[in-house]
mmCIF file of C-alpha atoms and ligand atoms in Angstrom:
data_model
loop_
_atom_site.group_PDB
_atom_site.id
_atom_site.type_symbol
_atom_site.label_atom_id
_atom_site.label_comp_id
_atom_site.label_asym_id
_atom_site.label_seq_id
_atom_site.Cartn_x
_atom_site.Cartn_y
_atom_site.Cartn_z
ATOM 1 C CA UNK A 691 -44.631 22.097 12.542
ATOM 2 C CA UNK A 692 -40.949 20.905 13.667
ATOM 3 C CA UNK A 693 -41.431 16.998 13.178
ATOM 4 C CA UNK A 694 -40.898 15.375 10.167
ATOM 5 C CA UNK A 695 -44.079 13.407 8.368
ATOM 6 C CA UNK A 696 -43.319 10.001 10.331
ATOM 7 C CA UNK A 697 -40.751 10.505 12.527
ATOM 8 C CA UNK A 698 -42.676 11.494 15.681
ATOM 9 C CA UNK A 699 -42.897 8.357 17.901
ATOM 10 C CA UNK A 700 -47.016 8.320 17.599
ATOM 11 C CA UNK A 701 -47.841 9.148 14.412
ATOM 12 C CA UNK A 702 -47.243 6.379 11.397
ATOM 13 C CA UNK A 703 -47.876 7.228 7.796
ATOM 14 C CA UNK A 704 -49.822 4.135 6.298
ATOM 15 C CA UNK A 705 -52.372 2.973 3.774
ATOM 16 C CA UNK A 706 -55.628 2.078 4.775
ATOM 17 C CA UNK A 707 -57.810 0.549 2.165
ATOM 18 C CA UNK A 708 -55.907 1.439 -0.300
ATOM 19 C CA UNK A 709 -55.375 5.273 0.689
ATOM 20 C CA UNK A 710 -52.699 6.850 2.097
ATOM 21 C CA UNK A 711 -53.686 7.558 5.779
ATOM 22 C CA UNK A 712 -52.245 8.686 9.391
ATOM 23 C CA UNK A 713 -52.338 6.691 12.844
ATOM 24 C CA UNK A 714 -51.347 9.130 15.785
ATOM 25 C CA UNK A 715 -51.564 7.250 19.164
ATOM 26 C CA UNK A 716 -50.873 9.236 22.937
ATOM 27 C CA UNK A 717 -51.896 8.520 26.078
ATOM 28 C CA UNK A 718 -53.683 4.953 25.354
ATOM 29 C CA UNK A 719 -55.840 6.567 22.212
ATOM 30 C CA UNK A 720 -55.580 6.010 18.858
ATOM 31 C CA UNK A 721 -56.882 7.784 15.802
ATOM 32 C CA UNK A 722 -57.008 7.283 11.689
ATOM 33 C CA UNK A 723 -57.118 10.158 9.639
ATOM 34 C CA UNK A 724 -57.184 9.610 5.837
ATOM 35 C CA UNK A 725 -55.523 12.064 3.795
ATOM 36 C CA UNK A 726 -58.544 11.957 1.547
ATOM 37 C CA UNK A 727 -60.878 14.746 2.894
ATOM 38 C CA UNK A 728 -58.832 14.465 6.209
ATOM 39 C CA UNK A 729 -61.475 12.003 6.701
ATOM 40 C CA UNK A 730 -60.663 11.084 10.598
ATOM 41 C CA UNK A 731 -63.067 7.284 10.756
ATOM 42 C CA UNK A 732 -61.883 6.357 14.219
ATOM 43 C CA UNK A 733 -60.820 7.288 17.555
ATOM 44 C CA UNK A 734 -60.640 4.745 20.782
ATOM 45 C CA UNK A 735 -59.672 5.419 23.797
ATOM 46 C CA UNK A 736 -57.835 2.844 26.363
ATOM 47 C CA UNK A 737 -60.826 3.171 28.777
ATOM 48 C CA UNK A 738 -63.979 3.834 26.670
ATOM 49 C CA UNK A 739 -63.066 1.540 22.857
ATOM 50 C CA UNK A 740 -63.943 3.235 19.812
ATOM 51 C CA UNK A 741 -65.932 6.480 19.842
ATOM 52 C CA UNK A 742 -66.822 6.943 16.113
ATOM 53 C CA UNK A 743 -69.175 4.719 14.079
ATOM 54 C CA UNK A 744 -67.911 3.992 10.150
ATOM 55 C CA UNK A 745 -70.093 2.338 8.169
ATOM 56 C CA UNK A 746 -68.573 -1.327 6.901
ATOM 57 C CA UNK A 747 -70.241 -0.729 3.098
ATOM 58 C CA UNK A 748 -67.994 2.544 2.965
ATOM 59 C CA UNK A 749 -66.460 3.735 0.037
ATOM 60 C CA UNK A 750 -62.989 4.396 0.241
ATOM 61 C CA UNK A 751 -62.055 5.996 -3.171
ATOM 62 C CA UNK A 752 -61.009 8.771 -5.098
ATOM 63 C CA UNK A 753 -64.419 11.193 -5.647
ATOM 64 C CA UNK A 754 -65.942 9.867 -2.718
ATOM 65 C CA UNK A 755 -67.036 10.390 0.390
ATOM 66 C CA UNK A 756 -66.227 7.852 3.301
ATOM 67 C CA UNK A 757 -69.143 7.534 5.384
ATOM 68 C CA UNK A 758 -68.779 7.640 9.162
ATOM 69 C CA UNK A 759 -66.238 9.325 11.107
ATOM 70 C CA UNK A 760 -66.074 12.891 11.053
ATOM 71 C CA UNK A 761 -66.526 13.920 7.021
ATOM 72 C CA UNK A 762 -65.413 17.574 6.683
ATOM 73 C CA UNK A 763 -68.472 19.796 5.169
ATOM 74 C CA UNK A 764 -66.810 22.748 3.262
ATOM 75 C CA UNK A 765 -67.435 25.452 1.776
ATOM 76 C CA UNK A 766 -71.215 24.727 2.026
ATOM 77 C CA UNK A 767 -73.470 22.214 3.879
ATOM 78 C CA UNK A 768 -75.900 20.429 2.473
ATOM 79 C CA UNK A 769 -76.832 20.829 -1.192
ATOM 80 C CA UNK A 770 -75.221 23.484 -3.235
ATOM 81 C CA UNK A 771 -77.566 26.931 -2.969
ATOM 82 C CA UNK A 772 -77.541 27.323 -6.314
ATOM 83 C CA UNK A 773 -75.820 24.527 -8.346
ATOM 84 C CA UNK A 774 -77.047 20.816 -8.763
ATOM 85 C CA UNK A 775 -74.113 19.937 -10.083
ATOM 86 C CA UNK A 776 -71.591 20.222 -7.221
ATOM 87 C CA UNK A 777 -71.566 17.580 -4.280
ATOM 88 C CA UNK A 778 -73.287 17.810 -1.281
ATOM 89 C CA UNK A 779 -71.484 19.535 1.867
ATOM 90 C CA UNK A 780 -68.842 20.614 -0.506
ATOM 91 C CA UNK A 781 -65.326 19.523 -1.729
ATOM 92 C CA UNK A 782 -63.449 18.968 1.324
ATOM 93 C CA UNK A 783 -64.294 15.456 2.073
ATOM 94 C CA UNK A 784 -63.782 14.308 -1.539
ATOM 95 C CA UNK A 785 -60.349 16.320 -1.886
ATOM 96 C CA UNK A 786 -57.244 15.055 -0.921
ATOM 97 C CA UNK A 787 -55.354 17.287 1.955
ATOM 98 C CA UNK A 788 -51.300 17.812 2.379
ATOM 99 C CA UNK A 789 -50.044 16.443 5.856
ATOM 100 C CA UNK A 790 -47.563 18.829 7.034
ATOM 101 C CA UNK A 791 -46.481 16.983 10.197
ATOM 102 C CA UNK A 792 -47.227 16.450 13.450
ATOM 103 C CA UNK A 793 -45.429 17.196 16.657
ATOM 104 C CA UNK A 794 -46.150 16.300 20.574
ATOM 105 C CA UNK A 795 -48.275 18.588 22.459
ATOM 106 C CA UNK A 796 -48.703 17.708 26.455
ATOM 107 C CA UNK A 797 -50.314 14.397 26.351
ATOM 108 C CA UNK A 798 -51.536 14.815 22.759
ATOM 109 C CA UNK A 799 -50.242 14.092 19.488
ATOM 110 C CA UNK A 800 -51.262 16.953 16.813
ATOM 111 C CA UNK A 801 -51.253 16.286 12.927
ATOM 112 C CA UNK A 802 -51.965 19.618 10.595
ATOM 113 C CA UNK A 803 -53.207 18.398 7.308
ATOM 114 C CA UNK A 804 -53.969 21.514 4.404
ATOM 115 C CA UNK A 805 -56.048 22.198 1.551
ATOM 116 C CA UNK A 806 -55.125 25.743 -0.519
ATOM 117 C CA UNK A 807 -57.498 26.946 -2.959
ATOM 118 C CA UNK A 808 -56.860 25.405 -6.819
ATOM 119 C CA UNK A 809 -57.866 25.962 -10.333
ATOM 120 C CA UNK A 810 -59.896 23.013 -9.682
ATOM 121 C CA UNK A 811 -61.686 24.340 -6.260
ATOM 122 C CA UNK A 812 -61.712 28.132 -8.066
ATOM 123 C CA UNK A 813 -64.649 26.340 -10.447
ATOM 124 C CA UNK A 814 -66.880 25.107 -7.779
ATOM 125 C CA UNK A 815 -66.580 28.098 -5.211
ATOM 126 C CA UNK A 816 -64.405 30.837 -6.970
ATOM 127 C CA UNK A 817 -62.036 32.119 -3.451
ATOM 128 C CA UNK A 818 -58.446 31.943 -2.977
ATOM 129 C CA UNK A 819 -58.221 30.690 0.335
ATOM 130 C CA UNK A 820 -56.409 28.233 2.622
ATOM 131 C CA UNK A 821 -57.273 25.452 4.985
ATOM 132 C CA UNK A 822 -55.712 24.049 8.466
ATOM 133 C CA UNK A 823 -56.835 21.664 9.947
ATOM 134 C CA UNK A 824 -55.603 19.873 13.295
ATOM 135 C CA UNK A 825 -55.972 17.034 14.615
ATOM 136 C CA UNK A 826 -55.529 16.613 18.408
ATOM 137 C CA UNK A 827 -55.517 12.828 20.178
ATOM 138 C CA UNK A 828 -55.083 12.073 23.455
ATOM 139 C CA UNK A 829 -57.887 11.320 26.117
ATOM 140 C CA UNK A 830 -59.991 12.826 23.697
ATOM 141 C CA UNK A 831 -60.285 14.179 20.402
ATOM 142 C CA UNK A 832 -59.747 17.466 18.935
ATOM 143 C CA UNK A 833 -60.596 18.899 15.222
ATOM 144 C CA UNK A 834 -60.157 22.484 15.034
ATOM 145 C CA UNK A 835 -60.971 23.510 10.895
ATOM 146 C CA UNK A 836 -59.025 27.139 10.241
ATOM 147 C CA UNK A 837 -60.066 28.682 7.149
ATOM 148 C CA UNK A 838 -57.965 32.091 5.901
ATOM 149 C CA UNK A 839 -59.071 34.155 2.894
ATOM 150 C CA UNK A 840 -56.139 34.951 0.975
ATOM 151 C CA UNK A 841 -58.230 36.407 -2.104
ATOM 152 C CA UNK A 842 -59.331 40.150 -2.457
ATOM 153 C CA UNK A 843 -63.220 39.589 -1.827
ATOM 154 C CA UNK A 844 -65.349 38.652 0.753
ATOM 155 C CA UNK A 845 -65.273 34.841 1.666
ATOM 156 C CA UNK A 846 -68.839 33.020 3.030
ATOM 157 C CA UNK A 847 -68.665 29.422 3.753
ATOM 158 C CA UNK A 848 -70.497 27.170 5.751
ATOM 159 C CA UNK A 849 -68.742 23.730 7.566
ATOM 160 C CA UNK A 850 -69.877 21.228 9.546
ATOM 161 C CA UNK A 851 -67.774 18.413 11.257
ATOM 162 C CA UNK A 852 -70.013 15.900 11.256
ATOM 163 C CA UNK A 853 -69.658 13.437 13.720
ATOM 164 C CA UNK A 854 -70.923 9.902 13.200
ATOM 165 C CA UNK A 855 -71.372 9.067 16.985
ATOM 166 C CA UNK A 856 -71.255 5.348 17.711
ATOM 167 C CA UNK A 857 -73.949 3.708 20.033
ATOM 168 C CA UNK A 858 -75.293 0.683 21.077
ATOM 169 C CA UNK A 859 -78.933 0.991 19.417
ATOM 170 C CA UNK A 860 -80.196 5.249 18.360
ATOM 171 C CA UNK A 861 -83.422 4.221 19.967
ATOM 172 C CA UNK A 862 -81.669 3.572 23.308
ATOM 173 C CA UNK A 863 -79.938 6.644 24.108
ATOM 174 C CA UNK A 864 -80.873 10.343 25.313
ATOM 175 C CA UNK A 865 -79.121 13.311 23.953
ATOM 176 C CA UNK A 866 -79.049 16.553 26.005
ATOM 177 C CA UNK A 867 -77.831 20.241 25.498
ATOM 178 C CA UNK A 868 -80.036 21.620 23.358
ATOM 179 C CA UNK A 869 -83.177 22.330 25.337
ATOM 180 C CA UNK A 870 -84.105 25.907 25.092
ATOM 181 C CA UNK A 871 -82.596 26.198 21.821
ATOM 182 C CA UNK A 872 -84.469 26.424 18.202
ATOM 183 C CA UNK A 873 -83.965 24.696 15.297
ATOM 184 C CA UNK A 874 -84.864 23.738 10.960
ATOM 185 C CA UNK A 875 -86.240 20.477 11.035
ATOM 186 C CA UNK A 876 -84.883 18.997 7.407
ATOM 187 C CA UNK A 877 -88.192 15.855 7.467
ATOM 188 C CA UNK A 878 -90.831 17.857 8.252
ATOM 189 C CA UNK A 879 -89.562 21.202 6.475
ATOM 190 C CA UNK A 880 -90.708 23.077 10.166
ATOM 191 C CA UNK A 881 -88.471 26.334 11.037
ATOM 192 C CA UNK A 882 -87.307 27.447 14.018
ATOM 193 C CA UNK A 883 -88.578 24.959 16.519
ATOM 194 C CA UNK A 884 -88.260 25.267 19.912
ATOM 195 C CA UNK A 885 -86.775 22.444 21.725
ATOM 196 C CA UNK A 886 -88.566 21.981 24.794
ATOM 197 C CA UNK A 887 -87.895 18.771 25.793
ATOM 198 C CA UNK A 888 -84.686 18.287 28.449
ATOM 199 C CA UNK A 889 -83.932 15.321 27.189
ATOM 200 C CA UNK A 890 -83.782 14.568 23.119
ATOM 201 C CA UNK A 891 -85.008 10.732 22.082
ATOM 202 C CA UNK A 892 -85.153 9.361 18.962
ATOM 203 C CA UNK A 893 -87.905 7.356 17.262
ATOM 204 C CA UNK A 894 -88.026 8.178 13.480
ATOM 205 C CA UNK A 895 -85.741 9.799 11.012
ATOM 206 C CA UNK A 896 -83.839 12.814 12.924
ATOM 207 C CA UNK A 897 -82.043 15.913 10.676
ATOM 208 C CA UNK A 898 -82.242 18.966 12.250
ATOM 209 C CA UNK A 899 -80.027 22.284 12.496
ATOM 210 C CA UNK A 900 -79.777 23.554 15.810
ATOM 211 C CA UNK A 901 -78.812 27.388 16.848
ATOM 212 C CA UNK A 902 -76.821 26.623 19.622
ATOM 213 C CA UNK A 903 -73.405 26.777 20.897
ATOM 214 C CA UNK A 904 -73.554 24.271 23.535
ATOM 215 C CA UNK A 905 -72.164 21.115 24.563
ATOM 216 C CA UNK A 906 -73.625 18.017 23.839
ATOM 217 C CA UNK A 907 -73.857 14.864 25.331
ATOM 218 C CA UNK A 908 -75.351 11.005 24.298
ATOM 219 C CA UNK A 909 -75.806 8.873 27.053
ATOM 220 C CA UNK A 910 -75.547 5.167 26.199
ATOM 221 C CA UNK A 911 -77.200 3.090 28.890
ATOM 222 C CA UNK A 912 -76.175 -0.111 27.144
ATOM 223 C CA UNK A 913 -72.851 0.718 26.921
ATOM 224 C CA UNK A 914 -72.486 2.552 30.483
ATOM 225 C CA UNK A 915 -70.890 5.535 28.872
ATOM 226 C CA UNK A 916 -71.781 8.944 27.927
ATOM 227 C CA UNK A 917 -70.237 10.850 24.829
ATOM 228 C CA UNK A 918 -69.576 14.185 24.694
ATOM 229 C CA UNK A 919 -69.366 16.649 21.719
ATOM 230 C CA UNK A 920 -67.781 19.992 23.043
ATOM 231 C CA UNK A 921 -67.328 22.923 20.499
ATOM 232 C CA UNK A 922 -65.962 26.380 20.209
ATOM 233 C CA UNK A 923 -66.684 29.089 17.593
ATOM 234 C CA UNK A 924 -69.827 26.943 15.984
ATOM 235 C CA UNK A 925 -73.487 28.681 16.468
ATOM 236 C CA UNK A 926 -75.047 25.472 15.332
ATOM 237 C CA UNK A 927 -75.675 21.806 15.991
ATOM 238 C CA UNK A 928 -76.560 19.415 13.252
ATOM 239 C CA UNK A 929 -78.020 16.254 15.304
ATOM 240 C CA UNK A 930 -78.893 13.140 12.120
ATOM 241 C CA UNK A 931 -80.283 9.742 12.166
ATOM 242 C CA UNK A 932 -81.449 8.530 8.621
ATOM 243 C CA UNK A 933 -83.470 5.720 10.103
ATOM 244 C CA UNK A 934 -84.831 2.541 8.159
ATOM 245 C CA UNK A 935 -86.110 4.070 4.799
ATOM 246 C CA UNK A 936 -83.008 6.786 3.896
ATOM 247 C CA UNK A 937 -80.558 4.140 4.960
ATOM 248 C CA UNK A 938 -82.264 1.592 2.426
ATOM 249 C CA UNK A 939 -82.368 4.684 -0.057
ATOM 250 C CA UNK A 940 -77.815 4.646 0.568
ATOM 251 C CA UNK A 941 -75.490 2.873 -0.789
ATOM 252 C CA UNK A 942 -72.917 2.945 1.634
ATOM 253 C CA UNK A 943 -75.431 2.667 4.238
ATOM 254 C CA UNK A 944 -76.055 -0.882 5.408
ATOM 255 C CA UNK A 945 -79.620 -1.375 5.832
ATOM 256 C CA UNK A 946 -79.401 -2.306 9.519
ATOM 257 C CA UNK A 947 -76.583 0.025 10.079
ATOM 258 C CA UNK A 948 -78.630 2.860 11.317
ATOM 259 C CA UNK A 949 -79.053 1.846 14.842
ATOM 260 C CA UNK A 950 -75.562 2.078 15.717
ATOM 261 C CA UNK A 951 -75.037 5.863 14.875
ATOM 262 C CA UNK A 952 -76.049 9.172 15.595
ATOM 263 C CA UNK A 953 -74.070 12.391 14.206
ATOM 264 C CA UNK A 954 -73.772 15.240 16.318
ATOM 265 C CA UNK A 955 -72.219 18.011 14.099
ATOM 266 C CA UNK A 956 -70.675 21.371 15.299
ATOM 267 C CA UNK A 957 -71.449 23.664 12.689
ATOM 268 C CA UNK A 958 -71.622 26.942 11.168
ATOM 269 C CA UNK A 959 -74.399 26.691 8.447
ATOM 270 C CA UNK A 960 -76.805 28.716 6.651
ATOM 271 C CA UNK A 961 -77.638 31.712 8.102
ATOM 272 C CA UNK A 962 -75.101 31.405 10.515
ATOM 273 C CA UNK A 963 -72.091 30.554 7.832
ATOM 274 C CA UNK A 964 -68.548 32.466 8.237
ATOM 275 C CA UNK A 965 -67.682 35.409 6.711
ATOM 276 C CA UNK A 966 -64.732 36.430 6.204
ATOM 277 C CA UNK A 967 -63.066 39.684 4.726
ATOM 278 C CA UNK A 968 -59.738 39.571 3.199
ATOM 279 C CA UNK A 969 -56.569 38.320 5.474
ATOM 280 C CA UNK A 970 -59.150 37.051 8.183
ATOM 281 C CA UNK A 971 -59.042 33.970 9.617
ATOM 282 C CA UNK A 972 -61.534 31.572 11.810
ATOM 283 C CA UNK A 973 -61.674 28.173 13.348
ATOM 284 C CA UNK A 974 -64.245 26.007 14.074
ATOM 285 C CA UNK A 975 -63.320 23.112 16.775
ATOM 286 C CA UNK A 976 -64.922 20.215 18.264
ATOM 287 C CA UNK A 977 -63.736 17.711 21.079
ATOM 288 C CA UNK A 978 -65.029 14.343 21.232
ATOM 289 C CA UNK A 979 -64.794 12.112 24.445
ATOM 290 C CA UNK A 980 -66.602 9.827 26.930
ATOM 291 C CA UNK A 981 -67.142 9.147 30.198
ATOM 292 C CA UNK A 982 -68.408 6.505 32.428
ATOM 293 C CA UNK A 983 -72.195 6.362 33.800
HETATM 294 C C1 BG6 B 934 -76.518 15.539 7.486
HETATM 295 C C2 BG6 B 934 -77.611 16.258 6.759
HETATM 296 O O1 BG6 B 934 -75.645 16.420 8.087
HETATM 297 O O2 BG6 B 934 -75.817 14.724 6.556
HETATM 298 C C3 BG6 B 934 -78.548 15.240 6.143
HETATM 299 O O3 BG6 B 934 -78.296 17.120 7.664
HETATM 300 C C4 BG6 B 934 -77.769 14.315 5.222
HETATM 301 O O4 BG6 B 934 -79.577 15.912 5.431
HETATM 302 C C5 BG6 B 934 -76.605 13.711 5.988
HETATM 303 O O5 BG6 B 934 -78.617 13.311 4.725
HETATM 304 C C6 BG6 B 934 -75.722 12.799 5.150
HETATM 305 O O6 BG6 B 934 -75.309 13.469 4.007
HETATM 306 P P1 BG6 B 934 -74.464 12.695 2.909
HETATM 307 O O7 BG6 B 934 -74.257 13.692 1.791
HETATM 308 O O8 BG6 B 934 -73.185 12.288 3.561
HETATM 309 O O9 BG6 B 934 -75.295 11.509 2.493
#
């Protein structure tokens, strides 16, 4: 990267409650990326507002996770396999990432934060390996999560970038893209379940791992906008609505928060984590944007 932190015209180094963090504006959008997990919590566009739903009983410190955005699940998703000890969806989003600049890219404005293997990640998932992530914002947004093993063995991870979508009310809106594919349903335990339906509703708690590599879209009638969650190199699709009881059950989950979010993840979890031999290296990308309907 040839620009030095700060000195590009749209990207400012600030704090943000009380952690360092990164605006990058271009073409009429604006994004903030925390350093801490390269947490991105928001992303508006000129013609659509904001895009992303953050929850206002966040935390925002050290060993924790914010909640909303798009939190960066790696090297595993969802509880550790084997130890109950370590956090769930990994590290990443709890760990603090290097910002190595930014530079202008056609309409966009690109920021490539880092996270290299320490003795501190060797004791919760023992691989040398390291981390790139980009972050693209202009008329829409786009995350693109490199991982390159630098040890000697085999590296398996799983990562999710898991979009908090925000909409007007969950029980309003109709996501479609999935139909035809199968999926885990986390609630009712249920493996690969076809999803027959065109159109995807919601009306209780939703947490389900989709194979699929398509896009996805949430149309928001209330809003008169659709939102779109493209993806490249992920072969699944977490879609997640806690509903009343698990949002109760969170702390930084406002009880009556849950309406106002849905996550729509690109992937690459459980059986279909990465692997990766030595000196091999793979990205997993979403784009975020929205149109008018
Ligand atoms: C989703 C998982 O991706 O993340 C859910 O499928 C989980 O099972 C949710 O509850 C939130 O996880 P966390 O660790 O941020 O509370």
């Amino acid at each position: 990267m040839q620009s030095a932190p700060g000195h590009t015209r749209h990207t400012e180094q600030i704090e943000a409650h009380g952690l360092p963090a990164l605006r990058l504006r271009a073409s009429g959008s604006e994004a903030l990326v925390y350093l801490h997990g390269a947490h991105v919590t928001s992303f508006s566009t000129a013609e659509h507002g904001e895009l992303l739903w953050t929850s206002a009983h966040s935390h925002y410190a050290a060993g924790k996770a914010i909640r909303g955005g798009v939190p960066l699940c790696f090297p595993w998703f969802g509880a550790h396999a084997a130890r109950k000890d370590l956090p769930a969806h990994g590290f990443a989003r709890t760990t603090s990432f290097v910002f190595d600049g930014s530079e202008e890219r056609g309409d966009s404005v690109v920021a490539q934060l880092t996270l290299v293997s320490s003795p501190e990640t060797r004791g919760a998932f023992p691989h040398d390996f390291v981390a790139r992530y980009q972050v693209s914002v202009g008329r829409e947004l786009k995350l693109s999560f490199e991982v390159e093993n630098t040890g000697a063995d085999m590296l398996a991870y799983e990562v999710a970038l898991h979009t908090y979508l925000a909409v007007s009310d969950v029980r309003q809106v109709v996501l479609e893209g999935l139909s035809g594919a199968s999926y885990d349903d986390k609630v009712s335990g249920q493996s690969g379940v076809l999803q027959t339906d065109e159109k995807l509703r919601f009306a209780g708690e939703t947490d389900r791992v989709y194979t699929s590599t398509a896009r996805v879209t949430v149309s928001d009638p209330e809003r008169r906008r659709r939102l779109i969650v493209d993806k490249t190199a992920s072969a699944t699709t977490v879609v997640w609505n806690p509903w009343v009881d698990k949002a109760r059950r969170m702390a930084d989950f406002g009880d009556d928060e849950w309406p106002q979010m849905v996550c729509v993840e690109a992937a690459n979890a459980g059986s279909h984590r990465i692997q990766l031999p030595t000196a091999a290296r793979h990205g997993t990308t979403t784009i975020i944007s929205a149109e008018t309907t």
